[in-house]
Amino acid sequence: MTDQINLAGRDIVSIWDFSRDELEYIFDSTAEVERGGSAKVLDGKLVALIFYEPSTRTFSSFEIAAKRLGSGTTGFTAPDQSSVAKGETLHDTIRMYEGYGADCIVMRHNLMGASRYAAEVASVPVISGGDGSREHPTQAMVDLYTIRKAFGKIDGLHIGMLGDLRYGRTASSLSYALSNYDVEISMVAPDLLSARRETLRYLNEKGVKLFQVTNVKDVISSLDVLYVTRIQKERIPDPTEYERVRGLYRVTLDLLKQGKKGLKVMHPLPRVDELASEIDGTDYAGYFVQAAVGVPLRMALLRSVVGG
Ligand code: NCD
């Protein structure tokens, strides 16, 4: 099935736009890059990285991916030091990078839907590096690929998501991506940070077996993956609300010992205090592999979208 797939010219602004076959095609292509690298198929191309919010992994892994494929890169990660600070609109910024000859625009924005808008303005492909609190499609692909790499499959697994499921875009994007598979999802969050109704409705409509609990101890023994996220302090509208939820959950080795053999802990990073560093050197820790596969996966994406 996947041999007929062609992603050339595609925008990647929502995980909703990708079918299971297309995801599998991207994962097969990532595995190929992991095995043997890739030819410099983007030689002479230019990838613009425009990041309106702080980023370490997403920015760097896209930059490294573009360079390994032979592409040049340009852009910014600190909008306060670019013309954005003078009031330049997203529309004008996009048009300008196109004028400079960008063959693809990778962008991160604080507003939900900003990359979809940018994709409408741009005539070259736009890839979201995360926008607002709903979507981070390439992180969801990285996360699914990490699961597939660890377990050799995604179907049949029970995934627990712990943390800020309301304001965190990675958990929300991952849950949408998982709905293409036959999985069980347990949403574990304090009430104030529980998954948004639109997310639950979507997952229910897609027939995902969904459980909602407030204490991770209630589900830990049946999980294959525990996906942890930090509290998105910067997105919580009311600071007193943050004070009420901070420190409410923390994953320790003791907790993981109550889990199944083979349990993997994932985290999109950065972590704050929700994931104890004592886990880092153990077989539970999947998060550094998860970060590392960001490069080959984004190479696979860029070469399919820009190089194809
Ligand atoms: C995440 C993000 O920006 O949404 N980071 C990432 O891309 N790995 C997670 C976060 O900031 O908590």
Short mmCIF file of C-alpha atoms and ligand atoms in Angstrom, two decimals:
data_model
loop_
_atom_site.label_atom_id
_atom_site.label_comp_id
_atom_site.label_asym_id
_atom_site.label_seq_id
_atom_site.Cartn_x
_atom_site.Cartn_y
_atom_site.Cartn_z
CA MET A 1 0.00 0.00 0.00
CA THR A 2 2.68 2.45 1.08
CA ASP A 3 4.57 2.25 -2.25
CA GLN A 4 1.97 4.51 -3.89
CA ILE A 5 2.41 7.24 -1.32
CA ASN A 6 3.94 10.51 -2.39
CA LEU A 7 4.22 13.37 0.10
CA ALA A 8 5.94 15.85 -2.22
CA GLY A 9 4.69 19.37 -1.61
CA ARG A 10 2.54 18.38 1.38
CA ASP A 11 2.01 20.72 4.33
CA ILE A 12 2.42 19.09 7.73
CA VAL A 13 0.24 21.24 9.95
CA SER A 14 -1.99 18.67 11.61
CA ILE A 15 -1.65 15.00 12.41
CA TRP A 16 -5.31 14.73 11.38
CA ASP A 17 -4.22 15.12 7.75
CA PHE A 18 -2.23 11.86 7.82
CA SER A 19 -3.61 8.38 7.28
CA ARG A 20 -2.20 5.29 8.92
CA ASP A 21 -0.61 4.25 5.61
CA GLU A 22 1.08 7.62 5.28
CA LEU A 23 2.37 7.40 8.85
CA GLU A 24 3.73 3.91 8.18
CA TYR A 25 5.39 5.19 5.02
CA ILE A 26 7.11 7.94 7.06
CA PHE A 27 8.23 5.40 9.68
CA ASP A 28 9.62 3.01 7.05
CA SER A 29 11.48 5.91 5.50
CA THR A 30 12.82 6.93 8.95
CA ALA A 31 14.04 3.39 9.57
CA GLU A 32 15.82 3.51 6.21
CA VAL A 33 17.54 6.80 7.18
CA GLU A 34 18.51 5.29 10.55
CA ARG A 35 20.06 2.29 8.82
CA GLY A 36 21.98 4.01 6.08
CA GLY A 37 21.73 7.79 6.28
CA SER A 38 20.48 9.60 3.22
CA ALA A 39 21.89 11.06 0.03
CA LYS A 40 22.09 14.84 -0.02
CA VAL A 41 18.83 15.12 -1.90
CA LEU A 42 18.23 18.70 -0.72
CA ASP A 43 21.49 20.04 -2.10
CA GLY A 44 20.92 23.65 -3.17
CA LYS A 45 17.62 23.96 -1.26
CA LEU A 46 16.80 26.33 1.56
CA VAL A 47 14.74 25.48 4.66
CA ALA A 48 13.49 28.45 6.71
CA LEU A 49 13.01 27.80 10.42
CA ILE A 50 10.84 30.47 11.98
CA PHE A 51 10.17 29.89 15.66
CA TYR A 52 7.93 32.28 17.60
CA GLU A 53 8.29 30.24 20.79
CA PRO A 54 11.31 28.79 22.60
CA SER A 55 12.59 25.48 21.29
CA THR A 56 15.63 23.26 21.67
CA ARG A 57 14.84 19.83 20.22
CA THR A 58 12.42 20.69 17.46
CA PHE A 59 14.49 23.58 16.11
CA SER A 60 17.83 21.78 16.33
CA SER A 61 16.62 18.47 14.97
CA PHE A 62 15.03 20.17 11.95
CA GLU A 63 18.18 22.20 11.41
CA ILE A 64 20.44 19.14 11.65
CA ALA A 65 18.07 17.14 9.43
CA ALA A 66 18.05 19.83 6.74
CA LYS A 67 21.85 20.16 6.82
CA ARG A 68 22.43 16.39 6.66
CA LEU A 69 20.32 16.37 3.52
CA GLY A 70 22.53 19.07 2.02
CA SER A 71 20.09 21.96 2.44
CA GLY A 72 20.91 25.44 3.66
CA THR A 73 18.94 26.87 6.58
CA THR A 74 17.86 30.32 7.69
CA GLY A 75 15.38 31.86 10.14
CA PHE A 76 15.08 32.74 13.81
CA THR A 77 14.29 31.27 17.23
CA ALA A 78 14.04 34.53 19.09
CA PRO A 79 11.24 36.63 17.64
CA ASP A 80 12.14 39.45 20.06
CA GLN A 81 15.34 39.86 18.08
CA SER A 82 13.68 39.82 14.65
CA SER A 83 11.26 42.20 12.95
CA VAL A 84 8.40 40.39 14.69
CA ALA A 85 9.27 42.66 17.63
CA LYS A 86 8.55 45.64 15.36
CA GLY A 87 5.10 44.32 14.60
CA GLU A 88 5.71 42.40 11.38
CA THR A 89 2.82 40.06 10.64
CA LEU A 90 3.14 36.32 10.12
CA HIS A 91 1.80 36.87 6.61
CA ASP A 92 4.61 39.27 5.68
CA THR A 93 7.28 37.12 7.30
CA ILE A 94 6.15 34.08 5.30
CA ARG A 95 6.05 36.05 2.05
CA MET A 96 9.51 37.39 2.71
CA TYR A 97 11.14 34.01 3.32
CA GLU A 98 9.49 32.77 0.16
CA GLY A 99 11.02 35.73 -1.63
CA TYR A 100 14.42 34.67 -0.32
CA GLY A 101 13.90 31.35 -2.04
CA ALA A 102 12.88 29.13 0.89
CA ASP A 103 11.76 25.73 -0.40
CA CYS A 104 10.04 24.85 2.87
CA ILE A 105 9.03 26.74 6.00
CA VAL A 106 9.19 25.06 9.42
CA MET A 107 7.42 27.14 12.01
CA ARG A 108 6.39 27.15 15.66
CA HIS A 109 3.79 29.52 17.01
CA ASN A 110 1.95 30.17 20.25
CA LEU A 111 -1.42 30.45 18.49
CA MET A 112 -3.43 27.39 17.56
CA GLY A 113 -3.97 27.29 13.78
CA ALA A 114 -1.09 29.64 12.93
CA SER A 115 0.70 27.06 10.78
CA ARG A 116 -2.50 26.21 8.91
CA TYR A 117 -2.84 29.93 8.14
CA ALA A 118 0.83 30.11 7.08
CA ALA A 119 0.26 27.14 4.77
CA GLU A 120 -2.54 29.08 3.08
CA VAL A 121 -0.25 32.07 2.55
CA ALA A 122 2.80 30.10 1.40
CA SER A 123 3.22 28.42 -1.96
CA VAL A 124 5.93 26.14 -0.53
CA PRO A 125 5.25 23.41 2.06
CA VAL A 126 4.80 24.52 5.67
CA ILE A 127 5.71 22.15 8.50
CA SER A 128 4.46 22.89 11.99
CA GLY A 129 6.95 22.63 14.82
CA GLY A 130 4.04 22.97 17.25
CA ASP A 131 1.30 25.51 17.54
CA GLY A 132 -0.89 26.47 20.47
CA SER A 133 -1.99 23.72 22.78
CA ARG A 134 -3.44 21.28 20.27
CA GLU A 135 -0.98 20.30 17.59
CA HIS A 136 2.64 19.21 17.29
CA PRO A 137 2.36 16.80 14.37
CA THR A 138 6.03 15.97 13.86
CA GLN A 139 6.47 15.29 17.59
CA ALA A 140 3.51 12.90 17.40
CA MET A 141 5.26 11.12 14.53
CA VAL A 142 8.50 10.97 16.55
CA ASP A 143 6.54 9.55 19.47
CA LEU A 144 4.77 6.87 17.42
CA TYR A 145 8.04 5.93 15.75
CA THR A 146 9.73 5.58 19.15
CA ILE A 147 6.93 3.27 20.29
CA ARG A 148 7.19 1.22 17.10
CA LYS A 149 10.95 0.97 17.52
CA ALA A 150 10.68 -0.19 21.15
CA PHE A 151 7.84 -2.70 20.71
CA GLY A 152 8.02 -3.55 16.99
CA LYS A 153 4.35 -2.56 16.73
CA ILE A 154 1.80 -0.05 17.96
CA ASP A 155 -1.43 -2.08 17.76
CA GLY A 156 -2.41 -3.85 20.95
CA LEU A 157 -0.54 -1.55 23.32
CA HIS A 158 -1.88 0.31 26.33
CA ILE A 159 -0.55 3.87 26.45
CA GLY A 160 -0.85 5.99 29.59
CA MET A 161 -0.60 9.73 29.24
CA LEU A 162 0.26 11.53 32.42
CA GLY A 163 0.47 15.24 33.01
CA ASP A 164 -0.87 18.37 31.43
CA LEU A 165 -3.33 16.93 28.93
CA ARG A 166 -5.25 20.21 28.68
CA TYR A 167 -2.59 22.69 27.59
CA GLY A 168 0.12 20.33 26.31
CA ARG A 169 0.09 19.92 22.55
CA THR A 170 2.30 16.84 22.36
CA ALA A 171 -0.07 14.58 24.31
CA SER A 172 -3.03 15.86 22.34
CA SER A 173 -1.32 15.34 18.97
CA LEU A 174 -0.07 11.91 20.03
CA SER A 175 -3.53 10.81 21.11
CA TYR A 176 -4.92 11.84 17.70
CA ALA A 177 -2.10 9.93 15.99
CA LEU A 178 -2.72 6.85 18.14
CA SER A 179 -6.36 6.82 17.11
CA ASN A 180 -5.18 5.32 13.79
CA TYR A 181 -4.15 2.20 15.71
CA ASP A 182 -5.87 -0.41 17.82
CA VAL A 183 -4.70 0.85 21.21
CA GLU A 184 -5.99 1.57 24.68
CA ILE A 185 -5.31 5.02 26.08
CA SER A 186 -5.43 5.95 29.74
CA MET A 187 -5.52 9.68 30.37
CA VAL A 188 -4.07 10.45 33.79
CA ALA A 189 -4.27 14.04 34.97
CA PRO A 190 -5.37 16.19 37.86
CA ASP A 191 -8.85 17.62 37.18
CA LEU A 192 -7.56 21.06 36.18
CA LEU A 193 -5.26 19.52 33.58
CA SER A 194 -7.54 16.81 32.21
CA ALA A 195 -7.86 16.33 28.46
CA ARG A 196 -10.09 18.77 26.62
CA ARG A 197 -13.58 17.69 25.71
CA GLU A 198 -12.87 18.09 21.95
CA THR A 199 -10.01 15.57 22.30
CA LEU A 200 -12.09 13.04 24.19
CA ARG A 201 -14.95 13.39 21.73
CA TYR A 202 -12.60 12.84 18.77
CA LEU A 203 -11.04 9.75 20.33
CA ASN A 204 -14.44 8.33 21.23
CA GLU A 205 -15.68 8.88 17.69
CA LYS A 206 -12.63 7.04 16.37
CA GLY A 207 -13.47 4.12 18.67
CA VAL A 208 -10.36 4.34 20.87
CA LYS A 209 -10.66 2.45 24.16
CA LEU A 210 -10.28 5.34 26.55
CA PHE A 211 -9.96 5.52 30.32
CA GLN A 212 -9.68 8.61 32.49
CA VAL A 213 -8.13 8.44 35.94
CA THR A 214 -6.54 10.94 38.30
CA ASN A 215 -3.98 8.63 39.94
CA VAL A 216 -1.36 6.87 37.85
CA LYS A 217 -1.14 4.08 40.46
CA ASP A 218 -4.59 2.93 39.30
CA VAL A 219 -3.30 2.01 35.83
CA ILE A 220 0.46 1.58 36.08
CA SER A 221 0.34 -2.23 36.26
CA SER A 222 -1.33 -2.57 32.84
CA LEU A 223 0.61 0.04 30.81
CA ASP A 224 3.13 -0.63 28.04
CA VAL A 225 4.06 3.03 27.70
CA LEU A 226 3.85 5.87 30.19
CA TYR A 227 4.00 9.18 28.32
CA VAL A 228 4.75 12.00 30.75
CA THR A 229 4.46 15.72 30.08
CA ARG A 230 5.36 18.84 32.02
CA ILE A 231 2.80 21.36 33.21
CA GLN A 232 2.61 24.06 30.53
CA LYS A 233 2.96 26.90 32.99
CA GLU A 234 3.17 29.49 30.19
CA ARG A 235 -0.25 28.47 28.80
CA ILE A 236 -2.23 28.30 32.03
CA PRO A 237 -4.32 31.46 31.99
CA ASP A 238 -4.44 31.96 35.77
CA PRO A 239 -1.25 31.80 37.90
CA THR A 240 -3.22 30.63 40.95
CA GLU A 241 -4.36 27.64 38.91
CA TYR A 242 -0.72 26.74 38.29
CA GLU A 243 -0.01 26.92 42.01
CA ARG A 244 -2.83 24.45 42.62
CA VAL A 245 -1.45 21.82 40.25
CA ARG A 246 2.33 22.17 40.52
CA GLY A 247 4.06 19.18 42.02
CA LEU A 248 0.87 17.06 41.91
CA TYR A 249 2.50 14.24 39.97
CA ARG A 250 6.01 12.84 39.79
CA VAL A 251 7.28 9.65 38.20
CA THR A 252 9.85 7.77 40.27
CA LEU A 253 11.59 4.41 40.03
CA ASP A 254 9.39 3.11 42.85
CA LEU A 255 6.29 3.84 40.81
CA LEU A 256 7.71 2.15 37.70
CA LYS A 257 8.55 -0.98 39.67
CA GLN A 258 4.79 -1.49 40.03
CA GLY A 259 4.52 -1.65 36.24
CA LYS A 260 4.83 -4.46 33.70
CA LYS A 261 8.15 -5.79 32.54
CA GLY A 262 9.19 -3.84 29.45
CA LEU A 263 7.31 -0.68 30.46
CA LYS A 264 8.75 2.34 28.64
CA VAL A 265 8.64 5.90 29.89
CA MET A 266 8.47 8.61 27.27
CA HIS A 267 8.58 12.38 27.58
CA PRO A 268 8.76 14.98 24.78
CA LEU A 269 11.09 17.00 27.02
CA PRO A 270 11.89 19.46 28.50
CA ARG A 271 11.15 17.98 31.92
CA VAL A 272 10.85 20.09 35.02
CA ASP A 273 10.24 18.02 38.16
CA GLU A 274 7.72 15.43 36.94
CA LEU A 275 10.27 12.80 35.93
CA ALA A 276 12.98 11.75 38.38
CA SER A 277 16.50 11.59 36.93
CA GLU A 278 17.07 8.25 38.73
CA ILE A 279 15.15 6.69 35.79
CA ASP A 280 17.64 7.94 33.18
CA GLY A 281 20.06 5.03 33.34
CA THR A 282 17.40 2.30 33.47
CA ASP A 283 15.65 0.26 30.75
CA TYR A 284 12.47 2.20 31.49
CA ALA A 285 13.92 5.38 30.00
CA GLY A 286 12.74 5.84 26.42
CA TYR A 287 12.96 9.63 26.29
CA PHE A 288 16.53 10.08 25.09
CA VAL A 289 15.98 7.67 22.20
CA GLN A 290 12.74 9.54 21.55
CA ALA A 291 14.65 12.83 21.28
CA ALA A 292 17.38 11.28 19.12
CA VAL A 293 15.02 9.80 16.52
CA GLY A 294 13.79 13.35 15.91
CA VAL A 295 16.67 13.80 13.48
CA PRO A 296 16.16 10.77 11.16
CA LEU A 297 12.39 11.21 11.28
CA ARG A 298 12.64 14.85 10.27
CA MET A 299 15.14 13.91 7.56
CA ALA A 300 12.60 11.43 6.23
CA LEU A 301 9.92 14.13 6.31
CA LEU A 302 12.00 16.83 4.66
CA ARG A 303 13.20 14.61 1.86
CA SER A 304 9.65 13.37 1.16
CA VAL A 305 8.07 16.82 1.26
CA VAL A 306 10.82 18.98 -0.26
CA GLY A 307 13.01 16.53 -2.14
CA GLY A 308 10.29 14.39 -3.67
C1 NCD B 1 7.23 20.30 23.56
C2 NCD B 1 6.48 21.45 22.97
O1 NCD B 1 7.06 22.44 22.52
O2 NCD B 1 5.26 21.33 22.89
N1 NCD B 1 8.58 20.26 23.29
C3 NCD B 1 9.03 19.56 22.21
O3 NCD B 1 8.83 19.94 21.08
N2 NCD B 1 9.66 18.40 22.44
C4 NCD B 1 6.91 19.97 24.94
C5 NCD B 1 6.90 21.04 25.98
O4 NCD B 1 7.27 22.17 25.75
O5 NCD B 1 6.52 20.69 27.10
#
